[in-house]
Amino acid sequence: MTTPVIELRDVSRGYDDGPPALSDVTLTVHAGEAVAVLGPSGSGKSTLLNLIAGLDRPDTGTVTVAGVRVDELGEAASARHRRARVGMVFQFFNLLDDLTVADNVVLPAQLAGMARGEAARRAADLLDQLGVARHARAYPGRLSGGERQRVAVARALMNRPALLLADEPTGALDTASGEDVSTLLTELNAEGQTLVVVTHDLALARSCTRRTIQLVDGRVAGDVSVEPTR
Amino acid sequence: MSALSRVVRSGVARRRVQTVVIGLATTMAVTSSVLGGSLLVASTAPFDDAFAEQRGAHLSAVFDAGKATPEQLSVPVDGVTASAGPFPVTTITPSDNGPGRNGAGGQAPGGQAPLTVAGRTDPGGGPVDAVTLTEGEWADEPGELVVSADGPHAHSPTGSAVGRRITLTDGSTLTVVGLARSVSRTADGWVPPSWVTAPESYQVLYRFTAAESVDAGREAVVAAVPADAMTGSQSWLVLKKAADRSVAVFVPFLVAFGVLGLVMSLLVVGNVVAGAVGAGTRRIGILKALGSTPAQVVRAYMAQALIPAAVGTAIGAVAGNLLAIPVLAETEDVYGAVKLTVAPWVNVVVVVGALALVSVTAWVSALRAGRLRTVDAIAVGRTPRPGRGRWAARLTARLPVPRPVGLGLARPFARPARAAAMTAAVLFGATAVTFAVGLASSLNQIQIARDHDAADVTIGVSDPGPQPGSRPGGRPAAAPDPAAVSDVIAAQAGTRAHYRTSRTQVTVTGVAGTTAVVSFTGDATWDGYQLVSGRWFTQPGEAVAPTPFLAATGTEVGDTVTLDDGGKTVTVRIVGDVFEMSNDGMVVLTDAATLTAGNDAKGATHHIAVQPGTDVNTYIDSLNAALAPLGATARPGRSGQASDTIILINSLTATLTLMLVAVAAMGVLNAVVLDTRDRIRDLGVHKALGMTPRQTIAMVIASVVVIGVVGGAVGVPAGVALHGAVLPAMGESAGIGLPASAHAVHSLPELVLLGIGGLLIAIVGASLPATWAARTSTATALRTE
């Protein structure tokens, strides 16, 4: 068994007076795994993703990512941990409109203090690898949805993270673009990238992950490992 | 509650920062407007108001008690509408140590200037000179004294002189029981008539039918009383001229700050309200989608701006009135006015004007939003128009600075209108600070030039000549031999330089009244005398004189004037325009050898500079021991006592500048808050990508650096230019030429520091939103629509 990249132990998180968004969740994700977190709206998927990314803290329990207790980190340490070990891909891409594609991709490296030349080379390689190098000097607004998500993936991979988190990565894409992104994620995982995909799209889960965690009302209702349907 | 009311209430509550900033900006604007407006109004005619209220004397006449009886002085006089007196007058000389220097003329022997006191049973209520009791009570019992609130005896080392016991040279004592103000400056103090058992003279105060024809009135009085009985008189026109000159100094200064404050208020309030409407565009779209009419939207957004503005206006009006109380009290002292209050119409104009301004600004902005198509309003939301400032983003991405700093530097170019408003706020703030610092420095230089008291040690001898507000009838004390005193000073170990002055009154051909002549023995150039133009006199027959004298005589540097010293005429050549404020600028400074001998006999003031390293107190002790046989006493020099006018202007400058800087910083704060809110999702992305709180703060702070630098770079020269325009105007209004040291007050390092001040204003304004941005939850930011 490989080293755990994510370890959640008895994690609960609630907001205000409502029912807990997550309740006593315990799960482990190992390096190289591709995991889909499925569930209907309000099941706690986004909360789980935020806790793993260090964007939020649990009320109880522990969250360990790449050997670091992220639930104990302060804001600054959490940011440093995130940019070093976690890449994030969002449903609506969250590219910065006033930066070129290349500048968007290179940003995490620049925030981490990577040398300018090295960062530029790495960004160029990634854009080339993901098939969007020709758009390097363009602005995100001129790209198609699928291309934007490819750029977002390139940006997420910029600092060679141990973990790639994707929040509904195909949710804002048409079918063809969605399949394109799904393929990309599968290829990344095949190359050894640990992947956690939060989605309510069963097809996406089946196509690019080998394990499915089902959340219902904040609890793990199922944790099934399957072979991808490719 | 109507739907519109609910929208307004929720809008006010939801946009807390904007609500607070609108409230604070209007508070500051209204406060400064009420304060400035009140001062401007109060400064228009304080002397005239006070003179009318006190029924001031057009002529204060003093008669020799040996040549006229009270009955003879009570005869009717043609052209006199009212008179008061005769009041018995005497001169008293305190023997205890007093306040020291007494104007440019120096000190009285024994350390306390003599007081001319009049015997009066009550402060006023009569037909002329209703003296206003400002503190304590009237002197009803023998041994009680009321002193002039404008005189040097009004203060004791512990504050007010009320309660102080004054021992006179004859051994008797007087207790100060009150302070009073006479706009006609009829006496230094008042005592019960019964205390003046042997009056030296009598004072009669007259009001004439023709107030401007004082000379004719004086002649009528002289004709009505026994021959040669009148020994002195004072025209109200002289006092009015001096008061008007003092007031005139304020007007350009207040106008400058008033204009700065008004423009600043317009800018910030307009920007805040426009920003609030702009930031709510998406909300407006939703309201319209739900069925709100454009008129309802406009009303809702106007109300959202007007509610905090109304609260701010109310608070500002109260604060302005409260602040005006001490400032106007100071102004009363400066003007010699009786009671200055905030003019009610100033409050009305400011309050109505501020609300109208906010309404118009909000209406224009809300109208724009109200006309926006619903679909566009929803689509536009708070996202800036794409494409703006991309060139800046590209450029800053290549700058050799940390990436968060580069991201911040590009921000202003994405919102050029907002950045321009912020820049203007910083610019005005920097202008105000530069102007204020320059003005304070200039006033300091004027104070130094006015005092010309670089001397470490002084020995004052009486007969300083008539000072503004002094009364005739003073009695000079015996003086030691000035030449002998000079010899002792010269022989004293530790003396580096010394000179002495003596004063006399002369008449100048073509000029009414008398002119003071200060005669110098020894080199006085080290003592801080400053020239407006020309040079210091170097030989007998040469003289320097201040601008008012040159104006009154119609002469310029290089011309000659003829002085008549008791029938002996002396022609002197004016070689310099000197900054000298004594005797209302009607003074000539010249070598002692220029005039005929005899001035020294009337007394002299000695000014001494000690050698470096010499302990002044030890020097004074030693010198006083040597001077004891001559009856002179040395005292420390450098009074360092700023004039009330300068203290008041400095206080006002500091208050108004702080307000303007605060408003400027709030303008930046509001704009950065709006910007942060606009970019909250981008902020979440940055943080999700690993931007630390410190990097977030750096990015937000960097977003105002360009604004601060540009605002400072333009604002500082603008402040220098404003200073360059206002200062001469102040001098011109006061009828005085200012020395070069008062004009050239900005040094390059100081200007650089002031430029950095602009940056500081921007950074201070951005600090709070930067902290908020750093603390914003990433998850929340990413969820924000």
GROMACS .gro file of C-alpha atoms in nm, chain A residues 18-191:
model
  174
   18GLY     CA    1  -2.835   2.376   1.063
   19PRO     CA    2  -2.757   2.007   1.041
   20PRO     CA    3  -2.385   1.927   1.008
   21ALA     CA    4  -2.250   1.953   0.655
   22LEU     CA    5  -2.015   1.667   0.740
   23SER     CA    6  -2.058   1.421   1.023
   24ASP     CA    7  -1.794   1.177   1.151
   25VAL     CA    8  -1.628   1.132   0.814
   26THR     CA    9  -1.327   0.906   0.809
   27LEU     CA   10  -1.148   0.826   0.487
   28THR     CA   11  -0.804   0.773   0.341
   29VAL     CA   12  -0.677   0.841  -0.010
   30HIS     CA   13  -0.344   0.695  -0.114
   31ALA     CA   14  -0.090   0.838  -0.352
   32GLY     CA   15  -0.178   0.771  -0.715
   33GLU     CA   16  -0.542   0.708  -0.645
   34ALA     CA   17  -0.822   0.872  -0.841
   35VAL     CA   18  -1.126   0.922  -0.620
   36ALA     CA   19  -1.464   1.062  -0.705
   37VAL     CA   20  -1.678   1.213  -0.433
   38LEU     CA   21  -2.038   1.185  -0.536
   39GLY     CA   22  -2.354   1.311  -0.381
   40PRO     CA   23  -2.655   1.533  -0.434
   41SER     CA   24  -2.658   1.904  -0.359
   42GLY     CA   25  -2.612   1.969   0.013
   43SER     CA   26  -2.451   1.633   0.077
   44GLY     CA   27  -2.124   1.791   0.197
   45LYS     CA   28  -1.906   1.743  -0.113
   46SER     CA   29  -1.780   2.101  -0.128
   47THR     CA   30  -1.726   2.111   0.247
   48LEU     CA   31  -1.514   1.798   0.222
   49LEU     CA   32  -1.311   1.951  -0.061
   50ASN     CA   33  -1.260   2.275   0.135
   51LEU     CA   34  -1.140   2.085   0.439
   52ILE     CA   35  -0.892   1.883   0.234
   53ALA     CA   36  -0.766   2.197   0.061
   54GLY     CA   37  -0.725   2.374   0.395
   55LEU     CA   38  -0.979   2.639   0.300
   56ASP     CA   39  -1.192   2.548   0.599
   57ARG     CA   40  -1.140   2.377   0.934
   58PRO     CA   41  -1.336   2.093   1.087
   59ASP     CA   42  -1.524   2.136   1.411
   60THR     CA   43  -1.394   1.799   1.525
   61GLY     CA   44  -1.159   1.539   1.386
   62THR     CA   45  -0.831   1.561   1.199
   63VAL     CA   46  -0.741   1.628   0.837
   64THR     CA   47  -0.396   1.523   0.719
   65VAL     CA   48  -0.279   1.595   0.365
   66ALA     CA   49   0.059   1.480   0.239
   67GLY     CA   50   0.163   1.417   0.598
   68VAL     CA   51   0.061   1.761   0.723
   69ARG     CA   52  -0.222   1.823   0.969
   70VAL     CA   53  -0.397   2.095   0.772
   71ASP     CA   54  -0.662   2.142   1.039
   72GLU     CA   55  -0.390   2.278   1.267
   73LEU     CA   56  -0.241   2.522   1.017
   74GLY     CA   57  -0.286   2.896   1.036
   75GLU     CA   58  -0.389   3.100   0.734
   76ALA     CA   59  -0.038   3.163   0.608
   77ALA     CA   60   0.088   2.810   0.667
   78SER     CA   61  -0.225   2.675   0.506
   79ALA     CA   62  -0.165   2.891   0.199
   80ARG     CA   63   0.196   2.776   0.176
   81HIS     CA   64   0.089   2.412   0.219
   82ARG     CA   65  -0.178   2.451  -0.048
   83ARG     CA   66   0.046   2.605  -0.309
   84ALA     CA   67   0.313   2.341  -0.250
   85ARG     CA   68   0.103   2.028  -0.228
   86VAL     CA   69  -0.250   2.089  -0.355
   87GLY     CA   70  -0.372   2.191  -0.698
   88MET     CA   71  -0.730   2.303  -0.742
   89VAL     CA   72  -0.959   2.301  -1.043
   90PHE     CA   73  -1.298   2.473  -1.021
   91GLN     CA   74  -1.629   2.430  -1.198
   92PHE     CA   75  -1.619   2.781  -1.342
   93PHE     CA   76  -1.242   2.773  -1.405
   94ASN     CA   77  -1.171   3.079  -1.191
   95LEU     CA   78  -0.910   3.208  -1.430
   96LEU     CA   79  -0.813   3.570  -1.381
   97ASP     CA   80  -0.960   3.761  -1.674
   98ASP     CA   81  -0.703   4.038  -1.676
   99LEU     CA   82  -0.406   3.801  -1.700
  100THR     CA   83  -0.300   3.614  -2.011
  101VAL     CA   84  -0.322   3.237  -2.015
  102ALA     CA   85   0.053   3.210  -1.952
  103ASP     CA   86   0.039   3.458  -1.667
  104ASN     CA   87  -0.252   3.268  -1.513
  105VAL     CA   88  -0.061   2.942  -1.526
  106VAL     CA   89   0.261   3.082  -1.390
  107LEU     CA   90   0.092   3.257  -1.096
  108PRO     CA   91   0.111   2.976  -0.833
  109ALA     CA   92   0.483   2.937  -0.902
  110GLN     CA   93   0.536   3.309  -0.870
  111LEU     CA   94   0.348   3.315  -0.541
  112ALA     CA   95   0.573   3.034  -0.423
  113GLY     CA   96   0.881   3.235  -0.520
  114MET     CA   97   0.997   3.014  -0.807
  115ALA     CA   98   1.259   3.177  -1.029
  116ARG     CA   99   1.103   3.365  -1.319
  117GLY     CA  100   1.275   3.170  -1.597
  118GLU     CA  101   1.210   2.835  -1.440
  119ALA     CA  102   0.844   2.921  -1.386
  120ALA     CA  103   0.806   3.035  -1.745
  121ARG     CA  104   0.959   2.714  -1.878
  122ARG     CA  105   0.739   2.502  -1.655
  123ALA     CA  106   0.427   2.691  -1.763
  124ALA     CA  107   0.520   2.656  -2.130
  125ASP     CA  108   0.574   2.283  -2.087
  126LEU     CA  109   0.240   2.239  -1.916
  127LEU     CA  110   0.049   2.441  -2.173
  128ASP     CA  111   0.215   2.240  -2.444
  129GLN     CA  112   0.142   1.917  -2.265
  130LEU     CA  113  -0.224   2.009  -2.225
  131GLY     CA  114  -0.262   2.128  -2.581
  132VAL     CA  115  -0.326   2.495  -2.521
  133ALA     CA  116   0.022   2.637  -2.586
  134ARG     CA  117  -0.106   2.837  -2.881
  135HIS     CA  118  -0.325   3.036  -2.645
  136ALA     CA  119  -0.041   3.132  -2.411
  137ARG     CA  120  -0.062   3.503  -2.491
  138ALA     CA  121  -0.440   3.513  -2.518
  139TYR     CA  122  -0.680   3.614  -2.245
  140PRO     CA  123  -0.909   3.351  -2.091
  141GLY     CA  124  -1.219   3.523  -2.223
  142ARG     CA  125  -1.128   3.428  -2.578
  143LEU     CA  126  -1.099   3.055  -2.504
  144SER     CA  127  -1.367   2.788  -2.517
  145GLY     CA  128  -1.486   2.630  -2.192
  146GLY     CA  129  -1.283   2.318  -2.247
  147GLU     CA  130  -0.972   2.517  -2.324
  148ARG     CA  131  -1.023   2.730  -2.016
  149GLN     CA  132  -1.051   2.421  -1.801
  150ARG     CA  133  -0.731   2.287  -1.955
  151VAL     CA  134  -0.560   2.611  -1.865
  152ALA     CA  135  -0.701   2.579  -1.512
  153VAL     CA  136  -0.560   2.228  -1.487
  154ALA     CA  137  -0.223   2.353  -1.609
  155ARG     CA  138  -0.229   2.620  -1.341
  156ALA     CA  139  -0.322   2.361  -1.076
  157LEU     CA  140  -0.029   2.143  -1.176
  158MET     CA  141   0.221   2.427  -1.187
  159ASN     CA  142   0.384   2.352  -0.851
  160ARG     CA  143   0.377   1.973  -0.902
  161PRO     CA  144   0.120   1.916  -0.626
  162ALA     CA  145   0.090   1.583  -0.448
  163LEU     CA  146  -0.285   1.615  -0.479
  164LEU     CA  147  -0.515   1.752  -0.747
  165LEU     CA  148  -0.861   1.852  -0.630
  166ALA     CA  149  -1.129   1.909  -0.892
  167ASP     CA  150  -1.466   2.060  -0.801
  168GLU     CA  151  -1.724   1.975  -1.067
  169PRO     CA  152  -1.458   2.015  -1.339
  170THR     CA  153  -1.702   1.945  -1.618
  171GLY     CA  154  -2.002   2.112  -1.463
  172ALA     CA  155  -1.982   2.420  -1.682
  173LEU     CA  156  -1.883   2.245  -2.003
  174ASP     CA  157  -2.066   2.103  -2.297
  175THR     CA  158  -2.054   1.730  -2.350
  176ALA     CA  159  -1.758   1.728  -2.585
  177SER     CA  160  -1.553   1.958  -2.370
  178GLY     CA  161  -1.652   1.758  -2.062
  179GLU     CA  162  -1.525   1.440  -2.220
  180ASP     CA  163  -1.208   1.619  -2.319
  181VAL     CA  164  -1.143   1.726  -1.960
  182SER     CA  165  -1.235   1.382  -1.831
  183THR     CA  166  -0.976   1.230  -2.060
  184LEU     CA  167  -0.717   1.479  -1.943
  185LEU     CA  168  -0.776   1.394  -1.578
  186THR     CA  169  -0.755   1.023  -1.653
  187GLU     CA  170  -0.425   1.073  -1.830
  188LEU     CA  171  -0.289   1.273  -1.540
  189ASN     CA  172  -0.386   1.001  -1.296
  190ALA     CA  173  -0.229   0.743  -1.521
  191GLU     CA  174   0.093   0.937  -1.490
   0.00000   0.00000   0.00000
